[in-house]
């Protein structure tokens, strides 16, 4: 893992110490001695993480962090505040300024590398998702790139795995203002619980009676439904080796007892915020992919999806020696429908036509809007005889009842013509199959419309 890290501190000895530690782990290190220089570097250079001192001449670390998080170009850069201040109010102020984490001087190597590596992984993931979701900016991605807030708009859902009742009570009281807590002492019951509800953080105590806490962490990372949930390990003093192994297994952060309630809250808030941020990015990415392959008017897959998917299905059918049928259908005299009912009425007909297509074809069939008033249905493992039955059911579903035009309340009679082609000779491609189906559709039109025609290979 490598990354470019900016160290900001006005004391050269502090800079040199952090720089040496980071270089030993093969990170690339940039340095700045004041806040304005740091802002300039971030504006001109790609930076993956900032280690930011608070007490500096000119603008302090709080203001630097606020400016970074207010700038869309730098808002996504993780900031770790490194400070000699250890008062709860200072940590709260840092979080409100947008800091992602904090370290208290003197910083030990385990703390430093844990925070740095965790945030670098987070940055790499969010960068990848942001890059993939560029096409979804009009879906609200700009809002996702806004600076993190130091508070949660609504409480997080947190699972606490701790066998001791008094420890459960102390942590639950500390987190009461920022989270809804479910506390469970049985690790196996906790694993099932985590898979059943949308938890945003799992806190695992190292003091689990007769159970290895690392096994629970490994199981949480292995299950599909829990692998993205952040984990926070609470360990005892002297359990640094256990913490290192936990981090290798995918635990995101750790705390050592005796717990500072403010640090427990701060680190929990940080993990919940990251969970929500990456969740929003994944959701935006899913939406962008869905919109890229879906026709917005009808909700069916579009031609782009058909071109890719049909080629794969044809290749698979040829390889397995299995039949595959395609039908092309379009609305008879659609121009006349538009002329009489207007384009809004035409859209009503297209939407209802699509709904009836979905109702007439089978679950395994792929229905797509091919363009205009033309639709394609791909039917895997389907012989010409079965394809004809599906096509006839579709033709009858369209002709059986008139279509309602919402704007006027008028009822428009609609029929459709259908052409079918079946992949029967080995080696035929998707384009050839579609051309034959289109030829069959042309024959159905010439024969008087409102009919199904199949064409032989």
Tab-separated table of C-alpha atoms in Angstrom:
chain	number	residue	atom	x	y	z
A	1	UNK	CA	0.000	0.000	0.000
A	2	UNK	CA	1.448	3.382	-0.985
A	3	UNK	CA	0.115	6.899	-0.814
A	4	UNK	CA	1.183	10.543	-0.830
A	5	UNK	CA	0.978	11.987	2.683
A	6	UNK	CA	1.295	15.656	3.589
A	7	UNK	CA	2.788	16.396	7.030
A	8	UNK	CA	1.953	19.901	8.304
A	9	UNK	CA	3.808	21.165	11.396
A	10	UNK	CA	5.767	24.330	12.202
A	11	UNK	CA	8.339	22.444	14.318
A	12	UNK	CA	11.003	20.867	12.060
A	13	UNK	CA	11.814	18.090	14.542
A	14	UNK	CA	8.184	16.899	14.539
A	15	UNK	CA	8.138	16.924	10.757
A	16	UNK	CA	11.360	14.936	10.509
A	17	UNK	CA	10.141	12.341	13.019
A	18	UNK	CA	6.844	11.702	11.189
A	19	UNK	CA	8.563	11.814	7.812
A	20	UNK	CA	11.080	9.136	8.860
A	21	UNK	CA	8.355	6.831	10.175
A	22	UNK	CA	6.264	7.163	7.012
A	23	UNK	CA	9.195	6.773	4.622
A	24	UNK	CA	10.116	3.541	6.422
A	25	UNK	CA	6.684	2.216	5.373
A	26	UNK	CA	7.322	3.354	1.762
A	27	UNK	CA	4.846	6.233	1.777
A	28	UNK	CA	5.643	9.310	-0.291
A	29	UNK	CA	5.877	12.319	2.038
A	30	UNK	CA	5.316	16.024	1.394
A	31	UNK	CA	5.838	18.638	4.121
A	32	UNK	CA	4.547	22.102	4.966
A	33	UNK	CA	5.490	24.399	7.839
A	34	UNK	CA	2.275	26.412	7.950
A	35	UNK	CA	-1.402	26.260	7.032
A	36	UNK	CA	-1.322	28.461	3.930
A	37	UNK	CA	1.462	26.385	2.381
A	38	UNK	CA	-0.524	23.233	3.124
A	39	UNK	CA	-3.640	24.614	1.409
A	40	UNK	CA	-1.576	25.586	-1.638
A	41	UNK	CA	-0.028	22.103	-1.905
A	42	UNK	CA	-3.424	20.411	-1.648
A	43	UNK	CA	-4.858	22.692	-4.320
A	44	UNK	CA	-2.061	21.945	-6.785
A	45	UNK	CA	-1.016	18.362	-5.989
A	46	UNK	CA	-2.785	15.068	-5.462
A	47	UNK	CA	-2.643	14.295	-1.740
A	48	UNK	CA	-4.026	11.097	-0.208
A	49	UNK	CA	-3.810	11.966	3.493
A	50	UNK	CA	-2.923	14.958	5.672
A	51	UNK	CA	-1.300	14.795	9.116
A	52	UNK	CA	-2.140	18.251	10.441
A	53	UNK	CA	-0.764	19.966	13.554
A	54	UNK	CA	-3.243	22.230	15.363
A	55	UNK	CA	-1.011	24.844	17.022
A	56	UNK	CA	0.670	26.743	14.195
A	57	UNK	CA	1.404	30.414	13.473
A	58	UNK	CA	-1.000	32.193	11.143
A	59	UNK	CA	-4.080	30.076	10.590
A	60	UNK	CA	-4.291	27.111	12.972
A	61	UNK	CA	-5.075	23.508	12.136
A	62	UNK	CA	-8.796	23.914	12.824
A	63	UNK	CA	-9.114	26.618	10.170
A	64	UNK	CA	-6.965	24.716	7.692
A	65	UNK	CA	-9.221	21.672	8.105
A	66	UNK	CA	-12.375	23.766	7.673
A	67	UNK	CA	-11.046	25.306	4.449
A	68	UNK	CA	-10.045	21.919	3.070
A	69	UNK	CA	-13.469	20.444	3.739
A	70	UNK	CA	-15.272	23.433	2.233
A	71	UNK	CA	-13.373	23.133	-1.062
A	72	UNK	CA	-14.918	20.485	-3.385
A	73	UNK	CA	-11.451	19.760	-4.806
A	74	UNK	CA	-10.023	18.826	-1.395
A	75	UNK	CA	-13.060	17.851	0.681
A	76	UNK	CA	-12.478	14.130	0.149
A	77	UNK	CA	-8.870	14.155	1.470
A	78	UNK	CA	-8.756	12.499	4.923
A	79	UNK	CA	-7.337	14.735	7.658
A	80	UNK	CA	-5.727	13.453	10.854
A	81	UNK	CA	-5.116	16.118	13.462
A	82	UNK	CA	-1.881	15.565	15.383
A	83	UNK	CA	-1.823	17.594	18.571
A	84	UNK	CA	-0.556	17.878	22.112
A	85	UNK	CA	-4.037	19.004	23.123
A	86	UNK	CA	-5.952	16.180	24.746
A	87	UNK	CA	-8.978	17.968	26.133
A	88	UNK	CA	-12.370	16.606	25.019
A	89	UNK	CA	-13.379	20.083	23.786
A	90	UNK	CA	-10.402	20.164	21.412
A	91	UNK	CA	-11.307	16.779	19.935
A	92	UNK	CA	-14.921	17.836	19.488
A	93	UNK	CA	-13.783	21.045	17.791
A	94	UNK	CA	-11.542	19.053	15.458
A	95	UNK	CA	-14.413	16.769	14.454
A	96	UNK	CA	-16.670	19.754	13.854
A	97	UNK	CA	-13.980	21.229	11.612
A	98	UNK	CA	-14.220	18.051	9.528
A	99	UNK	CA	-11.238	16.048	10.789
A	100	UNK	CA	-11.445	12.329	10.053
A	101	UNK	CA	-9.265	11.267	12.962
A	102	UNK	CA	-6.815	12.582	15.535
A	103	UNK	CA	-3.606	11.541	17.244
A	104	UNK	CA	-2.260	12.868	20.530
A	105	UNK	CA	1.456	13.608	20.888
A	106	UNK	CA	3.674	11.786	21.531
A	107	UNK	CA	2.415	9.439	18.814
A	108	UNK	CA	3.439	5.794	19.001
A	109	UNK	CA	4.109	3.821	15.824
A	110	UNK	CA	1.139	1.457	16.183
A	111	UNK	CA	-1.325	4.327	16.520
A	112	UNK	CA	0.231	6.235	13.643
A	113	UNK	CA	0.328	3.355	11.181
A	114	UNK	CA	-3.130	2.102	12.168
A	115	UNK	CA	-4.758	5.468	11.498
A	116	UNK	CA	-2.749	6.132	8.354
A	117	UNK	CA	-3.309	2.736	6.720
A	118	UNK	CA	-6.993	2.686	7.601
A	119	UNK	CA	-7.571	6.109	6.081
A	120	UNK	CA	-5.464	5.355	3.014
A	121	UNK	CA	-7.601	2.255	2.357
A	122	UNK	CA	-10.735	4.331	2.824
A	123	UNK	CA	-9.430	7.010	0.455
A	124	UNK	CA	-8.553	4.426	-2.201
A	125	UNK	CA	-12.038	2.895	-2.004
A	126	UNK	CA	-13.864	6.224	-2.102
A	127	UNK	CA	-11.677	7.457	-4.987
A	128	UNK	CA	-12.517	4.365	-7.024
A	129	UNK	CA	-16.230	4.717	-6.355
A	130	UNK	CA	-16.158	8.458	-7.068
A	131	UNK	CA	-14.351	7.856	-10.355
A	132	UNK	CA	-16.818	5.185	-11.450
A	133	UNK	CA	-19.756	7.387	-10.509
A	134	UNK	CA	-18.653	10.448	-12.493
A	135	UNK	CA	-21.574	9.961	-14.867
A	136	UNK	CA	-23.973	10.151	-11.924
A	137	UNK	CA	-23.206	13.747	-10.924
A	138	UNK	CA	-26.695	14.838	-11.920
A	139	UNK	CA	-28.044	12.215	-9.495
A	140	UNK	CA	-26.609	14.101	-6.537
A	141	UNK	CA	-23.005	12.979	-6.352
A	142	UNK	CA	-21.824	16.557	-5.769
A	143	UNK	CA	-23.600	16.403	-2.437
A	144	UNK	CA	-21.623	13.301	-1.548
A	145	UNK	CA	-18.376	15.168	-2.138
A	146	UNK	CA	-19.268	17.818	0.420
A	147	UNK	CA	-17.156	17.953	3.573
A	148	UNK	CA	-17.959	15.499	6.345
A	149	UNK	CA	-19.858	16.957	9.234
A	150	UNK	CA	-18.620	16.548	12.783
A	151	UNK	CA	-21.947	15.203	13.957
A	152	UNK	CA	-24.410	12.571	12.811
A	153	UNK	CA	-27.737	13.753	11.454
A	154	UNK	CA	-29.329	10.653	12.956
A	155	UNK	CA	-28.003	8.075	15.424
A	156	UNK	CA	-25.955	5.227	14.060
A	157	UNK	CA	-26.946	1.592	14.469
A	158	UNK	CA	-24.181	-0.039	16.521
A	159	UNK	CA	-23.683	-3.645	17.623
A	160	UNK	CA	-21.585	-4.045	20.781
A	161	UNK	CA	-20.086	-7.495	21.375
A	162	UNK	CA	-19.043	-7.490	25.023
A	163	UNK	CA	-19.605	-10.244	27.564
A	164	UNK	CA	-19.291	-8.168	30.747
A	165	UNK	CA	-22.440	-6.359	31.815
A	166	UNK	CA	-20.655	-3.459	33.507
A	167	UNK	CA	-18.518	-2.829	30.409
A	168	UNK	CA	-21.639	-2.964	28.231
A	169	UNK	CA	-23.302	-0.350	30.421
A	170	UNK	CA	-20.315	2.023	30.379
A	171	UNK	CA	-19.932	1.947	26.603
A	172	UNK	CA	-23.673	2.183	26.014
A	173	UNK	CA	-23.860	5.289	28.228
A	174	UNK	CA	-20.935	6.893	26.397
A	175	UNK	CA	-22.520	6.266	22.975
A	176	UNK	CA	-26.081	7.077	23.985
A	177	UNK	CA	-26.167	10.442	22.212
A	178	UNK	CA	-24.861	9.248	18.860
A	179	UNK	CA	-25.988	5.643	18.467
A	180	UNK	CA	-28.709	3.093	19.045
A	181	UNK	CA	-26.861	0.257	20.784
A	182	UNK	CA	-27.560	-3.462	20.702
A	183	UNK	CA	-25.307	-5.207	23.245
A	184	UNK	CA	-24.733	-8.963	22.974
A	185	UNK	CA	-22.418	-11.143	25.031
A	186	UNK	CA	-22.568	-14.307	22.886
A	187	UNK	CA	-20.244	-13.928	19.835
A	188	UNK	CA	-22.118	-16.447	17.673
A	189	UNK	CA	-25.441	-14.770	18.419
A	190	UNK	CA	-23.769	-11.448	17.561
A	191	UNK	CA	-22.660	-12.813	14.189
A	192	UNK	CA	-26.233	-13.764	13.274
A	193	UNK	CA	-27.486	-10.415	14.595
A	194	UNK	CA	-24.999	-8.480	12.456
A	195	UNK	CA	-26.190	-10.313	9.342
A	196	UNK	CA	-29.857	-9.562	10.035
A	197	UNK	CA	-29.839	-5.772	10.531
A	198	UNK	CA	-28.158	-2.835	8.736
A	199	UNK	CA	-25.547	-2.136	11.402
A	200	UNK	CA	-23.147	0.730	10.719
A	201	UNK	CA	-20.505	-0.283	13.271
A	202	UNK	CA	-19.580	-3.397	15.238
A	203	UNK	CA	-17.550	-2.883	18.414
A	204	UNK	CA	-15.763	-6.103	19.439
A	205	UNK	CA	-14.250	-6.562	22.886
A	206	UNK	CA	-11.083	-8.633	23.118
A	207	UNK	CA	-12.321	-10.017	26.461
A	208	UNK	CA	-14.796	-12.597	25.142
A	209	UNK	CA	-15.132	-15.572	27.445
A	210	UNK	CA	-14.080	-18.876	25.844
A	211	UNK	CA	-14.050	-17.345	22.356
A	212	UNK	CA	-11.323	-15.910	20.146
A	213	UNK	CA	-12.317	-12.333	19.194
A	214	UNK	CA	-10.194	-12.595	16.041
A	215	UNK	CA	-12.373	-15.457	14.807
A	216	UNK	CA	-15.455	-13.262	15.141
A	217	UNK	CA	-13.723	-10.449	13.221
A	218	UNK	CA	-12.726	-12.906	10.489
A	219	UNK	CA	-16.280	-14.247	10.216
A	220	UNK	CA	-17.724	-10.739	9.979
A	221	UNK	CA	-15.337	-9.944	7.126
A	222	UNK	CA	-16.140	-13.224	5.348
A	223	UNK	CA	-19.938	-12.932	5.153
A	224	UNK	CA	-21.372	-11.017	2.197
A	225	UNK	CA	-23.901	-9.203	4.393
A	226	UNK	CA	-21.351	-7.973	6.932
A	227	UNK	CA	-18.070	-7.580	5.071
A	228	UNK	CA	-18.395	-3.815	4.640
A	229	UNK	CA	-19.463	-3.018	8.226
A	230	UNK	CA	-16.710	-1.100	10.060
A	231	UNK	CA	-15.239	-2.863	13.103
A	232	UNK	CA	-13.727	-1.243	16.186
A	233	UNK	CA	-11.655	-3.469	18.500
A	234	UNK	CA	-11.526	-2.667	22.230
A	235	UNK	CA	-8.416	-4.313	23.691
A	236	UNK	CA	-6.482	-4.387	26.957
A	237	UNK	CA	-3.166	-2.699	27.615
A	238	UNK	CA	-0.390	-5.011	26.443
A	239	UNK	CA	-2.491	-6.633	23.698
A	240	UNK	CA	-0.701	-4.822	20.866
A	241	UNK	CA	0.019	-8.109	19.059
A	242	UNK	CA	-3.697	-8.957	19.127
A	243	UNK	CA	-4.509	-5.499	17.747
A	244	UNK	CA	-2.005	-5.896	14.896
A	245	UNK	CA	-3.534	-9.260	13.923
A	246	UNK	CA	-7.028	-7.747	14.130
A	247	UNK	CA	-6.021	-4.925	11.801
A	248	UNK	CA	-4.610	-7.467	9.342
A	249	UNK	CA	-7.989	-9.233	9.380
A	250	UNK	CA	-9.774	-6.021	8.405
A	251	UNK	CA	-10.630	-4.351	11.703
A	252	UNK	CA	-10.823	-0.625	10.998
A	253	UNK	CA	-9.723	0.885	14.304
A	254	UNK	CA	-8.976	0.078	17.927
A	255	UNK	CA	-9.041	1.488	21.448
A	256	UNK	CA	-7.123	0.398	24.548
A	257	UNK	CA	-8.589	0.212	28.015
A	258	UNK	CA	-9.143	2.166	30.199
A	259	UNK	CA	-11.471	3.794	27.684
A	260	UNK	CA	-11.761	7.526	27.242
A	261	UNK	CA	-15.518	7.982	26.609
A	262	UNK	CA	-14.857	10.970	24.339
A	263	UNK	CA	-12.435	9.009	22.191
A	264	UNK	CA	-14.888	6.111	21.995
A	265	UNK	CA	-17.536	8.534	20.741
A	266	UNK	CA	-15.165	10.264	18.304
A	267	UNK	CA	-13.899	7.045	16.740
A	268	UNK	CA	-17.399	5.583	16.527
A	269	UNK	CA	-18.700	8.718	14.798
A	270	UNK	CA	-15.793	8.575	12.326
A	271	UNK	CA	-16.507	4.951	11.373
A	272	UNK	CA	-20.252	5.518	11.029
A	273	UNK	CA	-19.658	8.559	8.812
A	274	UNK	CA	-17.333	6.557	6.573
A	275	UNK	CA	-19.864	3.725	6.355
A	276	UNK	CA	-22.561	6.149	5.248
A	277	UNK	CA	-20.270	7.935	2.802
A	278	UNK	CA	-19.121	4.798	0.996
A	279	UNK	CA	-22.679	3.448	1.120
A	280	UNK	CA	-23.948	6.555	-0.657
A	281	UNK	CA	-21.209	6.250	-3.255
A	282	UNK	CA	-22.026	2.592	-3.891
A	283	UNK	CA	-25.705	3.458	-4.175
A	284	UNK	CA	-24.933	6.257	-6.618
A	285	UNK	CA	-22.746	3.915	-8.644
A	286	UNK	CA	-25.524	1.308	-8.724
A	287	UNK	CA	-27.972	3.958	-9.886
A	288	UNK	CA	-25.611	5.196	-12.588
A	289	UNK	CA	-25.136	1.650	-13.915
A	290	UNK	CA	-28.885	1.049	-13.805
A	291	UNK	CA	-29.622	4.273	-15.656
A	292	UNK	CA	-26.947	3.462	-18.232
A	293	UNK	CA	-28.660	0.197	-19.213
A	294	UNK	CA	-32.324	1.092	-18.603
A	295	UNK	CA	-34.754	2.946	-20.829
A	296	UNK	CA	-36.073	5.834	-18.768
A	297	UNK	CA	-39.546	5.900	-20.352
A	298	UNK	CA	-40.467	2.230	-20.172
A	299	UNK	CA	-38.199	0.826	-17.446
A	300	UNK	CA	-37.061	-1.977	-19.764
A	301	UNK	CA	-33.420	-2.590	-20.567
A	302	UNK	CA	-32.162	-0.409	-23.405
A	303	UNK	CA	-30.362	-1.190	-26.657
A	304	UNK	CA	-26.922	-0.723	-25.087
A	305	UNK	CA	-27.663	-3.511	-22.639
A	306	UNK	CA	-29.200	-5.687	-25.359
A	307	UNK	CA	-26.146	-5.391	-27.630
A	308	UNK	CA	-23.825	-6.575	-24.860
A	309	UNK	CA	-26.058	-9.215	-23.307
A	310	UNK	CA	-27.351	-10.764	-26.525
A	311	UNK	CA	-23.825	-11.348	-27.796
A	312	UNK	CA	-22.971	-13.199	-24.582
A	313	UNK	CA	-26.156	-15.296	-24.732
A	314	UNK	CA	-25.582	-16.211	-28.389
A	315	UNK	CA	-21.983	-17.230	-27.668
A	316	UNK	CA	-23.149	-19.383	-24.749
A	317	UNK	CA	-25.902	-21.039	-26.808
A	318	UNK	CA	-23.466	-21.821	-29.631
A	319	UNK	CA	-20.980	-23.288	-27.169
A	320	UNK	CA	-23.595	-25.485	-25.491
A	321	UNK	CA	-25.509	-26.393	-28.621
A	322	UNK	CA	-28.731	-25.017	-27.136
A	323	UNK	CA	-31.533	-23.162	-29.001
A	324	UNK	CA	-32.072	-19.432	-28.505
A	325	UNK	CA	-34.930	-17.416	-29.986
A	326	UNK	CA	-35.383	-13.689	-30.509
A	327	UNK	CA	-38.562	-11.798	-31.293
A	328	UNK	CA	-38.854	-8.233	-32.516
A	329	UNK	CA	-42.189	-6.514	-32.045
A	330	UNK	CA	-43.386	-3.034	-32.801
A	331	UNK	CA	-46.611	-1.081	-32.478
A	332	UNK	CA	-48.739	-1.035	-35.615
A	333	UNK	CA	-49.441	2.447	-37.008
A	334	UNK	CA	-47.695	4.169	-34.102
A	335	UNK	CA	-47.334	7.409	-36.055
A	336	UNK	CA	-51.105	7.610	-36.300
A	337	UNK	CA	-51.367	7.202	-32.523
A	338	UNK	CA	-48.983	10.126	-32.055
A	339	UNK	CA	-50.902	12.209	-34.596
A	340	UNK	CA	-54.236	11.623	-32.846
A	341	UNK	CA	-53.182	11.669	-29.175
A	342	UNK	CA	-49.964	13.719	-29.267
A	343	UNK	CA	-46.531	12.690	-28.073
A	344	UNK	CA	-47.662	12.507	-24.436
A	345	UNK	CA	-50.352	10.081	-25.488
A	346	UNK	CA	-47.757	8.157	-27.479
A	347	UNK	CA	-45.616	7.907	-24.357
A	348	UNK	CA	-48.610	6.550	-22.424
A	349	UNK	CA	-49.032	3.858	-25.058
A	350	UNK	CA	-45.325	2.975	-24.953
A	351	UNK	CA	-45.396	2.620	-21.173
A	352	UNK	CA	-48.498	0.427	-21.213
A	353	UNK	CA	-47.120	-1.589	-24.127
A	354	UNK	CA	-43.967	-2.273	-22.086
A	355	UNK	CA	-46.036	-3.313	-19.079
A	356	UNK	CA	-47.949	-5.844	-21.204
A	357	UNK	CA	-44.715	-7.133	-22.737
A	358	UNK	CA	-43.354	-7.822	-19.255
A	359	UNK	CA	-46.578	-9.603	-18.332
A	360	UNK	CA	-46.601	-11.789	-21.447
A	361	UNK	CA	-43.013	-13.039	-21.533
A	362	UNK	CA	-41.404	-15.502	-19.125
A	363	UNK	CA	-39.189	-14.674	-16.177
A	364	UNK	CA	-36.050	-15.964	-17.900
A	365	UNK	CA	-36.662	-13.862	-21.017
A	366	UNK	CA	-34.922	-10.528	-21.577
A	367	UNK	CA	-37.218	-7.706	-22.738
A	368	UNK	CA	-35.624	-4.520	-24.127
A	369	UNK	CA	-36.725	-1.355	-25.856
A	370	UNK	CA	-34.835	-1.466	-29.140
A	371	UNK	CA	-35.682	2.053	-30.208
A	372	UNK	CA	-38.804	4.137	-30.929
A	373	UNK	CA	-41.770	1.770	-30.910
A	374	UNK	CA	-39.653	-1.373	-31.491
A	375	UNK	CA	-38.995	-3.916	-28.737
A	376	UNK	CA	-36.874	-7.066	-28.595
A	377	UNK	CA	-37.370	-10.138	-26.405
A	378	UNK	CA	-34.505	-12.636	-26.077
A	379	UNK	CA	-35.570	-16.151	-25.099
A	380	UNK	CA	-32.721	-18.475	-23.990
A	381	UNK	CA	-33.136	-22.258	-24.392
A	382	UNK	CA	-36.249	-21.697	-26.476
A	383	UNK	CA	-37.270	-23.615	-29.599
A	384	UNK	CA	-39.173	-22.014	-32.517
A	385	UNK	CA	-42.389	-23.688	-31.369
A	386	UNK	CA	-42.202	-22.303	-27.830
A	387	UNK	CA	-41.090	-18.897	-29.129
A	388	UNK	CA	-44.191	-18.786	-31.334
A	389	UNK	CA	-46.391	-19.507	-28.325
A	390	UNK	CA	-44.782	-16.670	-26.345
A	391	UNK	CA	-45.097	-14.306	-29.308
A	392	UNK	CA	-48.744	-15.169	-29.829
A	393	UNK	CA	-49.446	-14.617	-26.127
A	394	UNK	CA	-47.787	-11.219	-26.416
A	395	UNK	CA	-49.730	-10.297	-29.570
A	396	UNK	CA	-52.993	-11.238	-27.882
A	397	UNK	CA	-52.120	-9.287	-24.694
A	398	UNK	CA	-51.674	-6.136	-26.775
A	399	UNK	CA	-54.801	-6.518	-28.882
A	400	UNK	CA	-57.122	-7.762	-26.131
A	401	UNK	CA	-57.914	-4.353	-24.602
A	402	UNK	CA	-57.490	-0.728	-25.732
A	403	UNK	CA	-54.818	1.515	-24.171
A	404	UNK	CA	-55.813	4.453	-21.981
A	405	UNK	CA	-54.376	7.898	-22.781
A	406	UNK	CA	-53.988	9.672	-19.432
A	407	UNK	CA	-54.145	13.270	-20.660
A	408	UNK	CA	-57.508	12.900	-22.431
A	409	UNK	CA	-58.955	9.716	-20.952
A	410	UNK	CA	-59.359	8.366	-24.489
A	411	UNK	CA	-59.040	4.638	-25.182
A	412	UNK	CA	-56.754	3.799	-28.097
A	413	UNK	CA	-56.955	0.407	-29.823
A	414	UNK	CA	-53.430	-0.965	-30.354
A	415	UNK	CA	-52.065	-4.003	-32.184
A	416	UNK	CA	-48.558	-5.304	-32.740
A	417	UNK	CA	-46.641	-7.283	-35.321
A	418	UNK	CA	-44.011	-9.816	-34.262
A	419	UNK	CA	-41.061	-11.384	-36.052
A	420	UNK	CA	-39.201	-14.430	-34.675
A	421	UNK	CA	-35.816	-15.966	-35.429
A	422	UNK	CA	-34.166	-18.932	-33.718
A	423	UNK	CA	-30.455	-19.643	-33.426
A	424	UNK	CA	-30.134	-23.092	-34.936
A	425	UNK	CA	-26.971	-23.197	-37.005
A	426	UNK	CA	-23.737	-23.212	-35.030
A	427	UNK	CA	-21.580	-20.140	-35.311
A	428	UNK	CA	-24.290	-17.593	-36.134
A	429	UNK	CA	-23.732	-14.241	-34.475
A	430	UNK	CA	-26.089	-11.890	-32.661
A	431	UNK	CA	-26.268	-9.403	-35.548
A	432	UNK	CA	-27.320	-12.100	-38.012
A	433	UNK	CA	-29.964	-13.399	-35.622
A	434	UNK	CA	-31.454	-9.926	-35.161
A	435	UNK	CA	-31.473	-9.325	-38.917
A	436	UNK	CA	-33.486	-12.497	-39.483
A	437	UNK	CA	-35.971	-11.533	-36.767
A	438	UNK	CA	-36.287	-8.099	-38.385
A	439	UNK	CA	-36.967	-9.728	-41.755
A	440	UNK	CA	-39.753	-11.776	-40.136
A	441	UNK	CA	-41.211	-8.580	-38.637
A	442	UNK	CA	-41.150	-6.975	-42.102
A	443	UNK	CA	-43.070	-9.973	-43.469
A	444	UNK	CA	-45.654	-9.663	-40.673
A	445	UNK	CA	-46.167	-5.999	-41.561
A	446	UNK	CA	-46.548	-6.742	-45.272
A	447	UNK	CA	-49.008	-9.550	-44.533
A	448	UNK	CA	-51.438	-7.156	-42.855
A	449	UNK	CA	-50.024	-6.534	-39.349
A	450	UNK	CA	-51.329	-7.832	-35.992
A	451	UNK	CA	-49.699	-11.211	-36.584
A	452	UNK	CA	-46.670	-13.372	-35.750
A	453	UNK	CA	-44.209	-14.539	-38.404
A	454	UNK	CA	-41.187	-16.784	-37.910
A	455	UNK	CA	-38.258	-17.065	-40.307
A	456	UNK	CA	-36.226	-20.223	-40.775
A	457	UNK	CA	-32.444	-20.250	-40.399
